[in-house]
mmCIF file of C-alpha atoms and ligand atoms in Angstrom:
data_model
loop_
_atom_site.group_PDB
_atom_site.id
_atom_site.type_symbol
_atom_site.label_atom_id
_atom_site.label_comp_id
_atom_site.label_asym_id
_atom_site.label_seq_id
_atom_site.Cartn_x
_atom_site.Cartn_y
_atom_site.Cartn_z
ATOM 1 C CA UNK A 21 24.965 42.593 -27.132
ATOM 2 C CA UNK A 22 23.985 43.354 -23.349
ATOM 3 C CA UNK A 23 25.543 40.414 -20.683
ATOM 4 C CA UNK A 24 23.143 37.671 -19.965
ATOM 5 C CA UNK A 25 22.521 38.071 -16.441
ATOM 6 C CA UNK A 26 23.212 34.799 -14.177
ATOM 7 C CA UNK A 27 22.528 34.222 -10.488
ATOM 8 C CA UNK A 28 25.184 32.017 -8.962
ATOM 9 C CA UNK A 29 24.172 30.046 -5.875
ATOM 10 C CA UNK A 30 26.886 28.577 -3.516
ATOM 11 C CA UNK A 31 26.248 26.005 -1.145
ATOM 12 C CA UNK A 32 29.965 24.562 -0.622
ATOM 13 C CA UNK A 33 31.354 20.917 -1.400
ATOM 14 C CA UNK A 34 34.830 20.442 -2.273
ATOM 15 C CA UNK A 35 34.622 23.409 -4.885
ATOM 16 C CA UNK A 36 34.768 25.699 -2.116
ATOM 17 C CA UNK A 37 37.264 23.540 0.124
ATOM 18 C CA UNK A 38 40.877 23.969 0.806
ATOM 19 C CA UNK A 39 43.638 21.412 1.397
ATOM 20 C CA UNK A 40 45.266 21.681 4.840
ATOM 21 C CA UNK A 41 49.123 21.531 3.379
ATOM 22 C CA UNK A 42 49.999 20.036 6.833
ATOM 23 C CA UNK A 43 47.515 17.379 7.907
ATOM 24 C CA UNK A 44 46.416 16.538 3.979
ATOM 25 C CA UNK A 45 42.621 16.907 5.476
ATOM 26 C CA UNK A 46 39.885 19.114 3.187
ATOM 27 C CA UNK A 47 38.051 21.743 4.954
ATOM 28 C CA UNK A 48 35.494 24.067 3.718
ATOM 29 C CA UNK A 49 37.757 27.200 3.592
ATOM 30 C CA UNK A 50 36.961 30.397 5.902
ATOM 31 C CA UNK A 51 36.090 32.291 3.096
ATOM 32 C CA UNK A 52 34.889 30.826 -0.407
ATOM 33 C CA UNK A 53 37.880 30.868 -2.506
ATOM 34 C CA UNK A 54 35.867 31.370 -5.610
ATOM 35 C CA UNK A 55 34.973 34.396 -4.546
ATOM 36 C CA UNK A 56 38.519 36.016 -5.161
ATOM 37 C CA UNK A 57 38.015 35.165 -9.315
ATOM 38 C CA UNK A 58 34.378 37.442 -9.159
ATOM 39 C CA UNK A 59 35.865 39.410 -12.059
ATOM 40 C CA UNK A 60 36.597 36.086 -14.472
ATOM 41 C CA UNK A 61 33.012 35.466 -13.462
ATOM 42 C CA UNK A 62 32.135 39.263 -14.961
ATOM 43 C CA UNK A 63 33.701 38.799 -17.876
ATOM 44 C CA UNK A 64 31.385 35.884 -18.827
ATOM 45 C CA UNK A 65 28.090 37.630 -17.597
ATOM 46 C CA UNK A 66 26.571 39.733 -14.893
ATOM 47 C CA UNK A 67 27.177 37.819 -11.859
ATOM 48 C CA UNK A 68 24.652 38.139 -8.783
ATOM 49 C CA UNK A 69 25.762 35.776 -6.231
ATOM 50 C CA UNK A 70 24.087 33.989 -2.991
ATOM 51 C CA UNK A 71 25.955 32.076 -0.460
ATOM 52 C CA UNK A 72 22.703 30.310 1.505
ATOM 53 C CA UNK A 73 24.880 27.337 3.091
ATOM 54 C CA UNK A 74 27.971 26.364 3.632
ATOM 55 C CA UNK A 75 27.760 22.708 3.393
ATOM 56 C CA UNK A 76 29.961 19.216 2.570
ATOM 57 C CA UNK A 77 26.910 17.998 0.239
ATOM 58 C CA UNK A 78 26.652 14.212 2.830
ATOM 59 C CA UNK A 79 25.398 17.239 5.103
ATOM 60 C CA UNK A 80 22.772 18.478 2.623
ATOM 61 C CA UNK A 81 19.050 17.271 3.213
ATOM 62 C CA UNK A 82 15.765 17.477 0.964
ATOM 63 C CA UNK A 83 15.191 20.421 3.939
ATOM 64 C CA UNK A 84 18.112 22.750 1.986
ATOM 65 C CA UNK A 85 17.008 20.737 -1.690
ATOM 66 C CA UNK A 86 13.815 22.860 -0.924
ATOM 67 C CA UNK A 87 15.350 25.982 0.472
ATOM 68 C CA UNK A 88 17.587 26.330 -2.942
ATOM 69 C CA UNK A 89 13.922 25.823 -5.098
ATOM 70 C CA UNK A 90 12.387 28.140 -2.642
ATOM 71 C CA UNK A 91 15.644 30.739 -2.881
ATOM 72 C CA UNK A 92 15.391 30.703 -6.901
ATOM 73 C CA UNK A 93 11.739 30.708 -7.453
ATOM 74 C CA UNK A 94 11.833 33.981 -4.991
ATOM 75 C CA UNK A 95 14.781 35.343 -6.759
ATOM 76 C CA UNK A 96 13.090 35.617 -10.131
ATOM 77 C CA UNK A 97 9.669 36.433 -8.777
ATOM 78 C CA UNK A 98 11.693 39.855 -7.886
ATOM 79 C CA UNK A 99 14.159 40.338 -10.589
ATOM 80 C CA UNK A 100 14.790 38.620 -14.304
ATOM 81 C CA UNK A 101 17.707 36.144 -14.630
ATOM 82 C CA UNK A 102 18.978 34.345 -17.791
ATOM 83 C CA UNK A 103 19.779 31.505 -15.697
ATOM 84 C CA UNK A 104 21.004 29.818 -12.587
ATOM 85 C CA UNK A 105 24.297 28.540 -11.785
ATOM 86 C CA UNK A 106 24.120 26.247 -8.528
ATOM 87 C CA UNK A 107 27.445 25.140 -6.793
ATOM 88 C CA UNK A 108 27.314 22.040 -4.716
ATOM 89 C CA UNK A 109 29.275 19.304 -3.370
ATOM 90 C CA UNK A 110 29.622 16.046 -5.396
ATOM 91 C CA UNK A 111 28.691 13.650 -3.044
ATOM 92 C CA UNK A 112 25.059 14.393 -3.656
ATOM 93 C CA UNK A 113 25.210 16.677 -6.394
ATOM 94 C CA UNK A 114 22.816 14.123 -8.437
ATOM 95 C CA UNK A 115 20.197 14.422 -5.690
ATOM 96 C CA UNK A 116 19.899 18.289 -5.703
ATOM 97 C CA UNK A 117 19.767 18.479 -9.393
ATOM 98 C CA UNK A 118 17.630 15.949 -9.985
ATOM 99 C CA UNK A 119 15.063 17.426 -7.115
ATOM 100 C CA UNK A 120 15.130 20.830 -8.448
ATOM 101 C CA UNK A 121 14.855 19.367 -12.148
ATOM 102 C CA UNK A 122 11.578 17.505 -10.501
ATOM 103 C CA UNK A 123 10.699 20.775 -8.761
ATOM 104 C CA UNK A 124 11.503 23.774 -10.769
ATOM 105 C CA UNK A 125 9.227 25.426 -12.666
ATOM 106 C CA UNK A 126 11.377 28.003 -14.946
ATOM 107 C CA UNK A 127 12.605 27.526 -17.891
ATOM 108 C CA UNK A 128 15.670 29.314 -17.709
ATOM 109 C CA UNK A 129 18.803 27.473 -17.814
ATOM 110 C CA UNK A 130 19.332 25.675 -14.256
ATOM 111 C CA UNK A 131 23.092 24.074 -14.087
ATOM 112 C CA UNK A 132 24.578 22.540 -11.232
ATOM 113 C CA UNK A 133 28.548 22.049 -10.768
ATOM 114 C CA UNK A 134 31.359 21.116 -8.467
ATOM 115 C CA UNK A 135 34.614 19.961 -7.940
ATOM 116 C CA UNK A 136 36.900 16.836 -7.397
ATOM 117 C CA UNK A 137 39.900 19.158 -6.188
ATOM 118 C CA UNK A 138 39.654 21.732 -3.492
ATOM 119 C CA UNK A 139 41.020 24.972 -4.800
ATOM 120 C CA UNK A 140 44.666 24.785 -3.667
ATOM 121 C CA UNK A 141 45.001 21.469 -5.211
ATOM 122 C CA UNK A 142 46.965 21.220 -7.894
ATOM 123 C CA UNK A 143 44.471 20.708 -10.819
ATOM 124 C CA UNK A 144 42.127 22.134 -9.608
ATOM 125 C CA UNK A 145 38.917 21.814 -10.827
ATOM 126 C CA UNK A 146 36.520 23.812 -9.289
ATOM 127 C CA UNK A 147 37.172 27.572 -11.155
ATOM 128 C CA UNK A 148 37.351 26.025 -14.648
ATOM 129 C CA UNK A 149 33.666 24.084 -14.029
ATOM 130 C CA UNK A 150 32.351 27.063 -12.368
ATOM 131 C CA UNK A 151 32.928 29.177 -15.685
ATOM 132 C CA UNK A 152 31.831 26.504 -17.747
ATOM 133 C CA UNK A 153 28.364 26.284 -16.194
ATOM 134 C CA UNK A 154 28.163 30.065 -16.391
ATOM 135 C CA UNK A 155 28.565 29.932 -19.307
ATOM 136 C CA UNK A 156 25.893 27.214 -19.991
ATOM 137 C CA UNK A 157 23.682 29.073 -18.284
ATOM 138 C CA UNK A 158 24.155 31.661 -20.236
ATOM 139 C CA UNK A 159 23.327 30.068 -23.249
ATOM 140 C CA UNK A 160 19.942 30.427 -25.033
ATOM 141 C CA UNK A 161 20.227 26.565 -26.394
ATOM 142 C CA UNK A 162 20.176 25.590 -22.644
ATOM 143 C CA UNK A 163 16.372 26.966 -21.857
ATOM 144 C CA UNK A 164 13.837 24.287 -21.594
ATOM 145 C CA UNK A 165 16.301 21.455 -21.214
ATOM 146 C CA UNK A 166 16.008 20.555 -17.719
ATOM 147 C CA UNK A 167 18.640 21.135 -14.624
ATOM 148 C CA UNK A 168 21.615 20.573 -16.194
ATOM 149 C CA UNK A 169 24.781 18.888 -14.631
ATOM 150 C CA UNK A 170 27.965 20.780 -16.106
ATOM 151 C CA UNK A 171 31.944 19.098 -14.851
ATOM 152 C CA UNK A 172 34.640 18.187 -17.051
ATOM 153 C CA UNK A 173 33.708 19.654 -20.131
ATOM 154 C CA UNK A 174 30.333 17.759 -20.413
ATOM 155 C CA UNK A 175 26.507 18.473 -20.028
ATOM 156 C CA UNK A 176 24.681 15.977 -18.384
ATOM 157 C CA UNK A 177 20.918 15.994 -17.639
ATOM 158 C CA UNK A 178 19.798 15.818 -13.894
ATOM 159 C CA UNK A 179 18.039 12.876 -14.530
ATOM 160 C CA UNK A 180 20.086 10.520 -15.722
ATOM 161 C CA UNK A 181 23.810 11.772 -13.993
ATOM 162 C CA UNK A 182 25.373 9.914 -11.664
ATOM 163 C CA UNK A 183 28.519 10.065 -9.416
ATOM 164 C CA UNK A 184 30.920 7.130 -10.783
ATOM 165 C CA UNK A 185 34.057 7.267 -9.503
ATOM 166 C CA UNK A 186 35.066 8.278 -5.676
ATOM 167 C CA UNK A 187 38.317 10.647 -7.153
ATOM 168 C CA UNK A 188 38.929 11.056 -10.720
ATOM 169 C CA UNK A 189 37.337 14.291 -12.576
ATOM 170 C CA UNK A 190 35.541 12.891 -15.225
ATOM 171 C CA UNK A 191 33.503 11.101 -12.218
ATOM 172 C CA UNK A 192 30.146 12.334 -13.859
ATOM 173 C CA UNK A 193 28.670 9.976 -16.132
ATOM 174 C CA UNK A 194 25.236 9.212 -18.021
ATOM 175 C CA UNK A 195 24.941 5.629 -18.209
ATOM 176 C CA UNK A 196 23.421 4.281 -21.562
ATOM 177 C CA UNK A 197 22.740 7.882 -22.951
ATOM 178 C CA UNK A 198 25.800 9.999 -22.686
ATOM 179 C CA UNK A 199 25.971 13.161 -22.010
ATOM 180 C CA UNK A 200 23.500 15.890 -23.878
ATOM 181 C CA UNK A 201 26.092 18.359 -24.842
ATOM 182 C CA UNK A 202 29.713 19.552 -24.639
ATOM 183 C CA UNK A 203 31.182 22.518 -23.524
ATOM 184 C CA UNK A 204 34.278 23.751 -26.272
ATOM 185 C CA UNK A 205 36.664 26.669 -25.912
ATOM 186 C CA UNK A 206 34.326 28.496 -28.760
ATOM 187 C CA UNK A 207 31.178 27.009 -28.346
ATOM 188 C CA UNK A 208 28.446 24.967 -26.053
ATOM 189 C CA UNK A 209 26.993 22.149 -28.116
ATOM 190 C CA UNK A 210 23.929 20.253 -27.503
ATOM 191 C CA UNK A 211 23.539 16.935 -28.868
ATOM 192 C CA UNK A 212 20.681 15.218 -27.099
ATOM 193 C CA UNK A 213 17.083 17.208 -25.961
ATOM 194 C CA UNK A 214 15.318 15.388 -23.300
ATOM 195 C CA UNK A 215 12.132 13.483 -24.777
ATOM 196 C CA UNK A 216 9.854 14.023 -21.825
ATOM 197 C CA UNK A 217 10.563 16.426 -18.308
ATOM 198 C CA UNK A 218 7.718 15.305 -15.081
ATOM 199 C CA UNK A 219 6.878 17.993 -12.643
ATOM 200 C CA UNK A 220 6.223 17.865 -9.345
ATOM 201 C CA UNK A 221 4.898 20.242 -7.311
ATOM 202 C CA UNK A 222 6.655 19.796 -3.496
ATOM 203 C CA UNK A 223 4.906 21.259 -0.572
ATOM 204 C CA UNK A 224 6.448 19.194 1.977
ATOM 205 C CA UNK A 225 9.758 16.884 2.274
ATOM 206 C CA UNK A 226 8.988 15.315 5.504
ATOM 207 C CA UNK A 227 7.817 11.726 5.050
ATOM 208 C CA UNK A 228 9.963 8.863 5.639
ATOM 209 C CA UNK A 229 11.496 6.826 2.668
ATOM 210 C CA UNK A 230 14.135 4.416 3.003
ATOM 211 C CA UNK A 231 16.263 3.004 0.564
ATOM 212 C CA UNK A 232 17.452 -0.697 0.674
ATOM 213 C CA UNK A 233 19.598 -3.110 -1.936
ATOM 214 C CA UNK A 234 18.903 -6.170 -2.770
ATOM 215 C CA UNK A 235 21.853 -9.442 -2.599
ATOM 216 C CA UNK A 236 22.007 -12.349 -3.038
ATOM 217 C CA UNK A 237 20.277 -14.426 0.203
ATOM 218 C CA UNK A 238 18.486 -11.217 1.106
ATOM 219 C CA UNK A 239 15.863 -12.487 3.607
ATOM 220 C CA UNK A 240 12.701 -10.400 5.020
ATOM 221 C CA UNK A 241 13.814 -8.810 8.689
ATOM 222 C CA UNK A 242 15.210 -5.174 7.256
ATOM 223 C CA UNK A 243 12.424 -4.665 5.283
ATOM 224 C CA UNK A 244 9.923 -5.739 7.693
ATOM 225 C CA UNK A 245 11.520 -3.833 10.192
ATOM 226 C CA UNK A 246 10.199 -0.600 8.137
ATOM 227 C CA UNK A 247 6.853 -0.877 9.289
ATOM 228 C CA UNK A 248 8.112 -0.798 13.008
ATOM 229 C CA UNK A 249 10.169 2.377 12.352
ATOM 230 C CA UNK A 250 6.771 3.726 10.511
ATOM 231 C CA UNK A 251 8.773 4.782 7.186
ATOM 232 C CA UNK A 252 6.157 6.077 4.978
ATOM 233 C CA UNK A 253 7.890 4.456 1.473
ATOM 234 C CA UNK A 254 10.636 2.497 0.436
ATOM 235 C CA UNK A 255 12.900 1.737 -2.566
ATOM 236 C CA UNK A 256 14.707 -1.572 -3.522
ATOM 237 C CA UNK A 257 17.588 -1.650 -5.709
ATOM 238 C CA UNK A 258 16.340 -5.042 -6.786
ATOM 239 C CA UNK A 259 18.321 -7.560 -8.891
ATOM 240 C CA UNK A 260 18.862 -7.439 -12.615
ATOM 241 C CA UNK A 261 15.528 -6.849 -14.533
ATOM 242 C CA UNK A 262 13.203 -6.211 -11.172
ATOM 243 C CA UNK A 263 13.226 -9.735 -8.733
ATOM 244 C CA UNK A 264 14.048 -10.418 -5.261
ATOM 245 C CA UNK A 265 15.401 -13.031 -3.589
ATOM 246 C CA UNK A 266 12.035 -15.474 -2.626
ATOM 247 C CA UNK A 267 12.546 -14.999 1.087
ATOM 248 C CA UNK A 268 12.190 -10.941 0.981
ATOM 249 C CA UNK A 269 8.990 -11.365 -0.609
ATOM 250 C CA UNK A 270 6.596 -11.915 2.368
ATOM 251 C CA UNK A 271 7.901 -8.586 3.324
ATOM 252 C CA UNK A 272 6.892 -6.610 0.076
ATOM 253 C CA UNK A 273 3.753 -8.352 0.890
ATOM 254 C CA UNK A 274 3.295 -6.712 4.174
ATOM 255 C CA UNK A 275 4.576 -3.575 3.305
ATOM 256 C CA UNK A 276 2.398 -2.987 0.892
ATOM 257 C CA UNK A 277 -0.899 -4.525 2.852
ATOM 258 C CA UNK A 278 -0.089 -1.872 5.300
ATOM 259 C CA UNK A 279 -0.020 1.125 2.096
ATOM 260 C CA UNK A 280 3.300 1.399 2.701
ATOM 261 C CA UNK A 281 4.525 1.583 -1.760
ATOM 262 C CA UNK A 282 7.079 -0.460 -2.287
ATOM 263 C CA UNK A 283 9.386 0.802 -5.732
ATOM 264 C CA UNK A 284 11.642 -0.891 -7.607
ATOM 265 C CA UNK A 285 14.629 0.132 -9.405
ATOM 266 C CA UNK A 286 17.668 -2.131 -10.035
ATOM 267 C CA UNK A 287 20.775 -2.410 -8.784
ATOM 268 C CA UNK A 288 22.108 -2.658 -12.225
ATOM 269 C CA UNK A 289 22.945 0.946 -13.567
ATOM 270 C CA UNK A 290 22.275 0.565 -17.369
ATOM 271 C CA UNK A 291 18.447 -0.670 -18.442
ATOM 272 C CA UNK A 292 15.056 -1.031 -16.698
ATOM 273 C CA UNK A 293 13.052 -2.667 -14.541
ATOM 274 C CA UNK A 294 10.481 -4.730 -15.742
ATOM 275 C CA UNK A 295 7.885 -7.557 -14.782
ATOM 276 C CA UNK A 296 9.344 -9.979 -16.750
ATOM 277 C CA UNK A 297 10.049 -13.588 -14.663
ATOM 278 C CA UNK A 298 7.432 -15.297 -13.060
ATOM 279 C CA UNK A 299 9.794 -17.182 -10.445
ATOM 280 C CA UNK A 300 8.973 -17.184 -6.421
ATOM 281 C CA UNK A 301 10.795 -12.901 -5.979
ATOM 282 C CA UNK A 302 10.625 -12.645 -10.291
ATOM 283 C CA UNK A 303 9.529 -9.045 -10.973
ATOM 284 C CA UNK A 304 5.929 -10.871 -12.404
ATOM 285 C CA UNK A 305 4.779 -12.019 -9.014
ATOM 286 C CA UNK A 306 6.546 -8.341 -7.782
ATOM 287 C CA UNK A 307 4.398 -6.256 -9.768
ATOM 288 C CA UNK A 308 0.633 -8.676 -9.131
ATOM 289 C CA UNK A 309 1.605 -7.958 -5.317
ATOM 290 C CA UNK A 310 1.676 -4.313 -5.818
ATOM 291 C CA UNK A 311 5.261 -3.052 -6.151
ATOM 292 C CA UNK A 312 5.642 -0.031 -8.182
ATOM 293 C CA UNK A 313 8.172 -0.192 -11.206
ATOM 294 C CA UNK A 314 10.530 2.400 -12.198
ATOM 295 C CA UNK A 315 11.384 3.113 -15.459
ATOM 296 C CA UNK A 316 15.814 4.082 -15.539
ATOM 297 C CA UNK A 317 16.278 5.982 -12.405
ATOM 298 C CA UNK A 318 18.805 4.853 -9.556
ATOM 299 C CA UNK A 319 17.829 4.538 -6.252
ATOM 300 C CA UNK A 320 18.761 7.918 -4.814
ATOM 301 C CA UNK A 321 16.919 9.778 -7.350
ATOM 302 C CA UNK A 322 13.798 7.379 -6.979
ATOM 303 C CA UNK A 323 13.872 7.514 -3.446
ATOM 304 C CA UNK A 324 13.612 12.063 -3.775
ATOM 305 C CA UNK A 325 10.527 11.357 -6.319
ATOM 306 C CA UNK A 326 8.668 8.772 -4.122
ATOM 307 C CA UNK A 327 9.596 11.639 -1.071
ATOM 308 C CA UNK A 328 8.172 14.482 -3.039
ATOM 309 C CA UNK A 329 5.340 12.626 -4.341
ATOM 310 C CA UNK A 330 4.139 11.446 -1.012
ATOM 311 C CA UNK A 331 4.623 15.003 0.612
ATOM 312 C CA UNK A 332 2.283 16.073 -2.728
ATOM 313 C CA UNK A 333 -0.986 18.471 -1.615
ATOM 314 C CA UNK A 334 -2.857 16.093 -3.795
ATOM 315 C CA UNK A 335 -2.410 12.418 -4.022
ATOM 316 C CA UNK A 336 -0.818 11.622 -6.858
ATOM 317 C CA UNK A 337 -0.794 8.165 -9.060
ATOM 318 C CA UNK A 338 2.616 6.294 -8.106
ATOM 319 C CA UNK A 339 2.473 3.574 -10.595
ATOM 320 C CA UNK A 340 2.077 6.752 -13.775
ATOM 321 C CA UNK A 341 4.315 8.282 -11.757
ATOM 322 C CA UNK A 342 7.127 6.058 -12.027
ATOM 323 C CA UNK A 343 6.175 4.798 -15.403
HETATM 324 N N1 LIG B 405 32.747 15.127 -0.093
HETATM 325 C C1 LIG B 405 32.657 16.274 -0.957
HETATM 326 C C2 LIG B 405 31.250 16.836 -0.933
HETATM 327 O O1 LIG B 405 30.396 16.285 -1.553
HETATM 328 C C3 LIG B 405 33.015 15.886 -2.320
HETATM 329 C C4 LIG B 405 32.950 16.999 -3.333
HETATM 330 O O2 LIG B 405 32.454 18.061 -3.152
HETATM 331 O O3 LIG B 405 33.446 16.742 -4.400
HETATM 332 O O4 LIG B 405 31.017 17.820 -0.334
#
C-alpha cells in the first residue's frame, strides 16, 4: 500500500522550543528541532512540510488563524493530501483548532498538536505527539470528523478541548464528553463521531469582540465601557446556568439597544446555558432582553464564532447560530 501523503504545518509553541540549560528560560529554538527527526516522520507517511510562523501561540491572532485556513485550502487546491498535521503552541491551541474546525471546508483529516516540554526537556513531549497526529491524520477513520486535537495519547474534538492544567501533559481535556478516540501502539481508535459540525464561511476577522467574566458583585462600568471603546460584540462567562449579578444588567440592556449582541456562556465548564431563573440578572429576564445563549462552548471559542460570524459576507442569524 502507497504512503498516505500528509502536509505538516509548523507554527512554533513549546513543541518547537528549547530549554536554556543556564537561565532555565524557554525560547523558540534557532532552528525547529523537529526538523532533525524528518525521517521518523517518513517512515509514517510522505511528509511535505511548511514552516509559515514562528510563534509562542499568546502571540498568535485570528490574523495567522486565517492565514493557516488560507495556507491549507491553497495547498490542496494545488496538490492532493490525505490530511493535515498542524503544530501549535498550547496556550491557544483550542482557539486555532476550533477556528479552522469552524472554517475548514475539507474533509480530510485536520489534527492539531503540541507540547508541554520543549525538546531538550527531559520527557519530552513534543516528537512522540507529533507522530501520533501523523499518524491520525493518516488514518481513513479520521475523515469527516472535524479538526481534531491529538496530545497524550488521546483524540479530542476542536470543539469541545480545552487547556486544563498550566504544566502537566495530559493538560488536554473534554469536559463532560471525553475524548473521541485513542491513539495505541497498533491502532487509532475512535469511540465518539461528532453529532452535528457548523460551518462558517470567514471573509474577514477584524471586528471587535471582547470577552468578560462574570463574579460575584459584578456591577455595570466594564461592560458599559464597551460601547465607548466601540467593540462590535461581547461574551460573558456568566454564572452557573446563564444569570448575572442584578447590577450588570442595565448594561446588557444598553449594549444590546445599541446592536451591540451580547452572548452568554458560563463560567462553569461542564453543562449549558439556559434561560431558566426569572430573578433580577436570572438567565429568563437575560434572554427577553436580547442576550444570545450558547449551547457548551467556553468563552474563547464563543468569542472566535461571534468574531467570524460578525466578519460573515452575509448576515447571519446569531441566536441559530449559537443554538
Ligand atoms: N506558552 C507556550 C505556547 O503556547 C506553551 C506551549 O506551547 O505549550 O506557545
Amino acid at each position: 500500500m502507497s504512503k498516505k501523503r500528509i502536509f505538516v504545518i509548523h507554527t512554533g509553541g513549546t513543541i518547537s522550543m528549547e530549554e536554556d540549560k543556564q537561565s532555565g528560560a524557554v525560547k523558540p529554538a534557532e532552528t525547529n528541532p523537529l526538523f532533525s527527526f524528518n525521517h521518523l516522520m517518513d517512515e509514517e507517511a510522505e511528509i511535505v512540510s511548511s514552516a509559515p510562523f514562528h510563534l509562542p501561540s499568546p502571540h498568535i491572532t485570528p490574523k495567522e488563524m486565517l492565514a493557516l485556513k488560507n495556507l491549507i485550502d491553497g495547498t490542496l487546491a494545488k496538490e492532493p493530501f490525505d490530511g493535515i498535521v498542524i503544530t501549535h503552541g498550547t496556550d491557544t491551541l483550542e482557539e486555532t483548532a476550533y477556528f479552522l474546525d469552524l472554517t475548514l471546508a475539507t474533509d480530510i483529516p485536520v489534527v492539531v498538536t503540541g507540547a508541554m516540554r520543549s525538546s531538550n526537556e527531559i520527557g519530552a513531549d513534543g516528537l512522540y505527539n507529533l507522530l501520533s497526529s501523523i499518524r491520525v491524520a493518516a488514518c481513513s477513520e479520521a475523515k469527516g470528523k472535524g479538526v481534531l486535537v491529538v496530545l497524550n495519547d488521546e483524540i479530542h474534538s476542536a470543539d469541545n478541548v480545552t487547556k486544563t492544567h498550566t504544566s502537566n501533559i495530559s493538560t488536554f481535556q473534554s469536559p463532560q464528553y471525553g475524548p473521541v478516540g485513542i491513539i495505541t501502539k497498533r491502532k487509532i481508535l475512535f469511540h465518539h463521531e461528532p453529532a452535528r459540525r457548523q460551518k462558517i464561511p470567514v471573509s474577514a476577522v477584524d471586528k471587535r469582540v471582547a470577552l468578560i467574566k462574570a463574579y460575584a458583585g459584578m456591577d455595570s462600568y466594564l461592560l458599559s465601557a464597551l460601547k465607548e471603546l466601540r467593540y462590535d460584540g461581547v461574551v460573558i462567562e456568566a454564572l452557573g446556568q446563564g444569570n448575572l449579578p442584578p447590577e450588570a444588567v442595565s448594561a446588557v440592556k444598553d449594549l444590546i439597544a445599541e446592536n451591540i449582541p451580547v452572548v452568554l456562556v458560563s463560567r462553569c465548564f461542564n453543562g449549558i446555558v439556559q434561560d431558566i431563573y426569572g430573578y433580577e440578572g436570572g438567565g429568563k429576564q437575560l434572554k427577553e432582553l436580547g442576550a444570545i445563549f450558547s449551547n457548551g462552548l467556553n468563552g474563547q471559542k464563543a468569542r472566535l464564532k461571534l468574531l467570524i460570524a460578525l466578519g460573515a459576507e452575509q448576515p447571519i442569524n446569531l441566536e441559530k447560530l449559537f443554538e
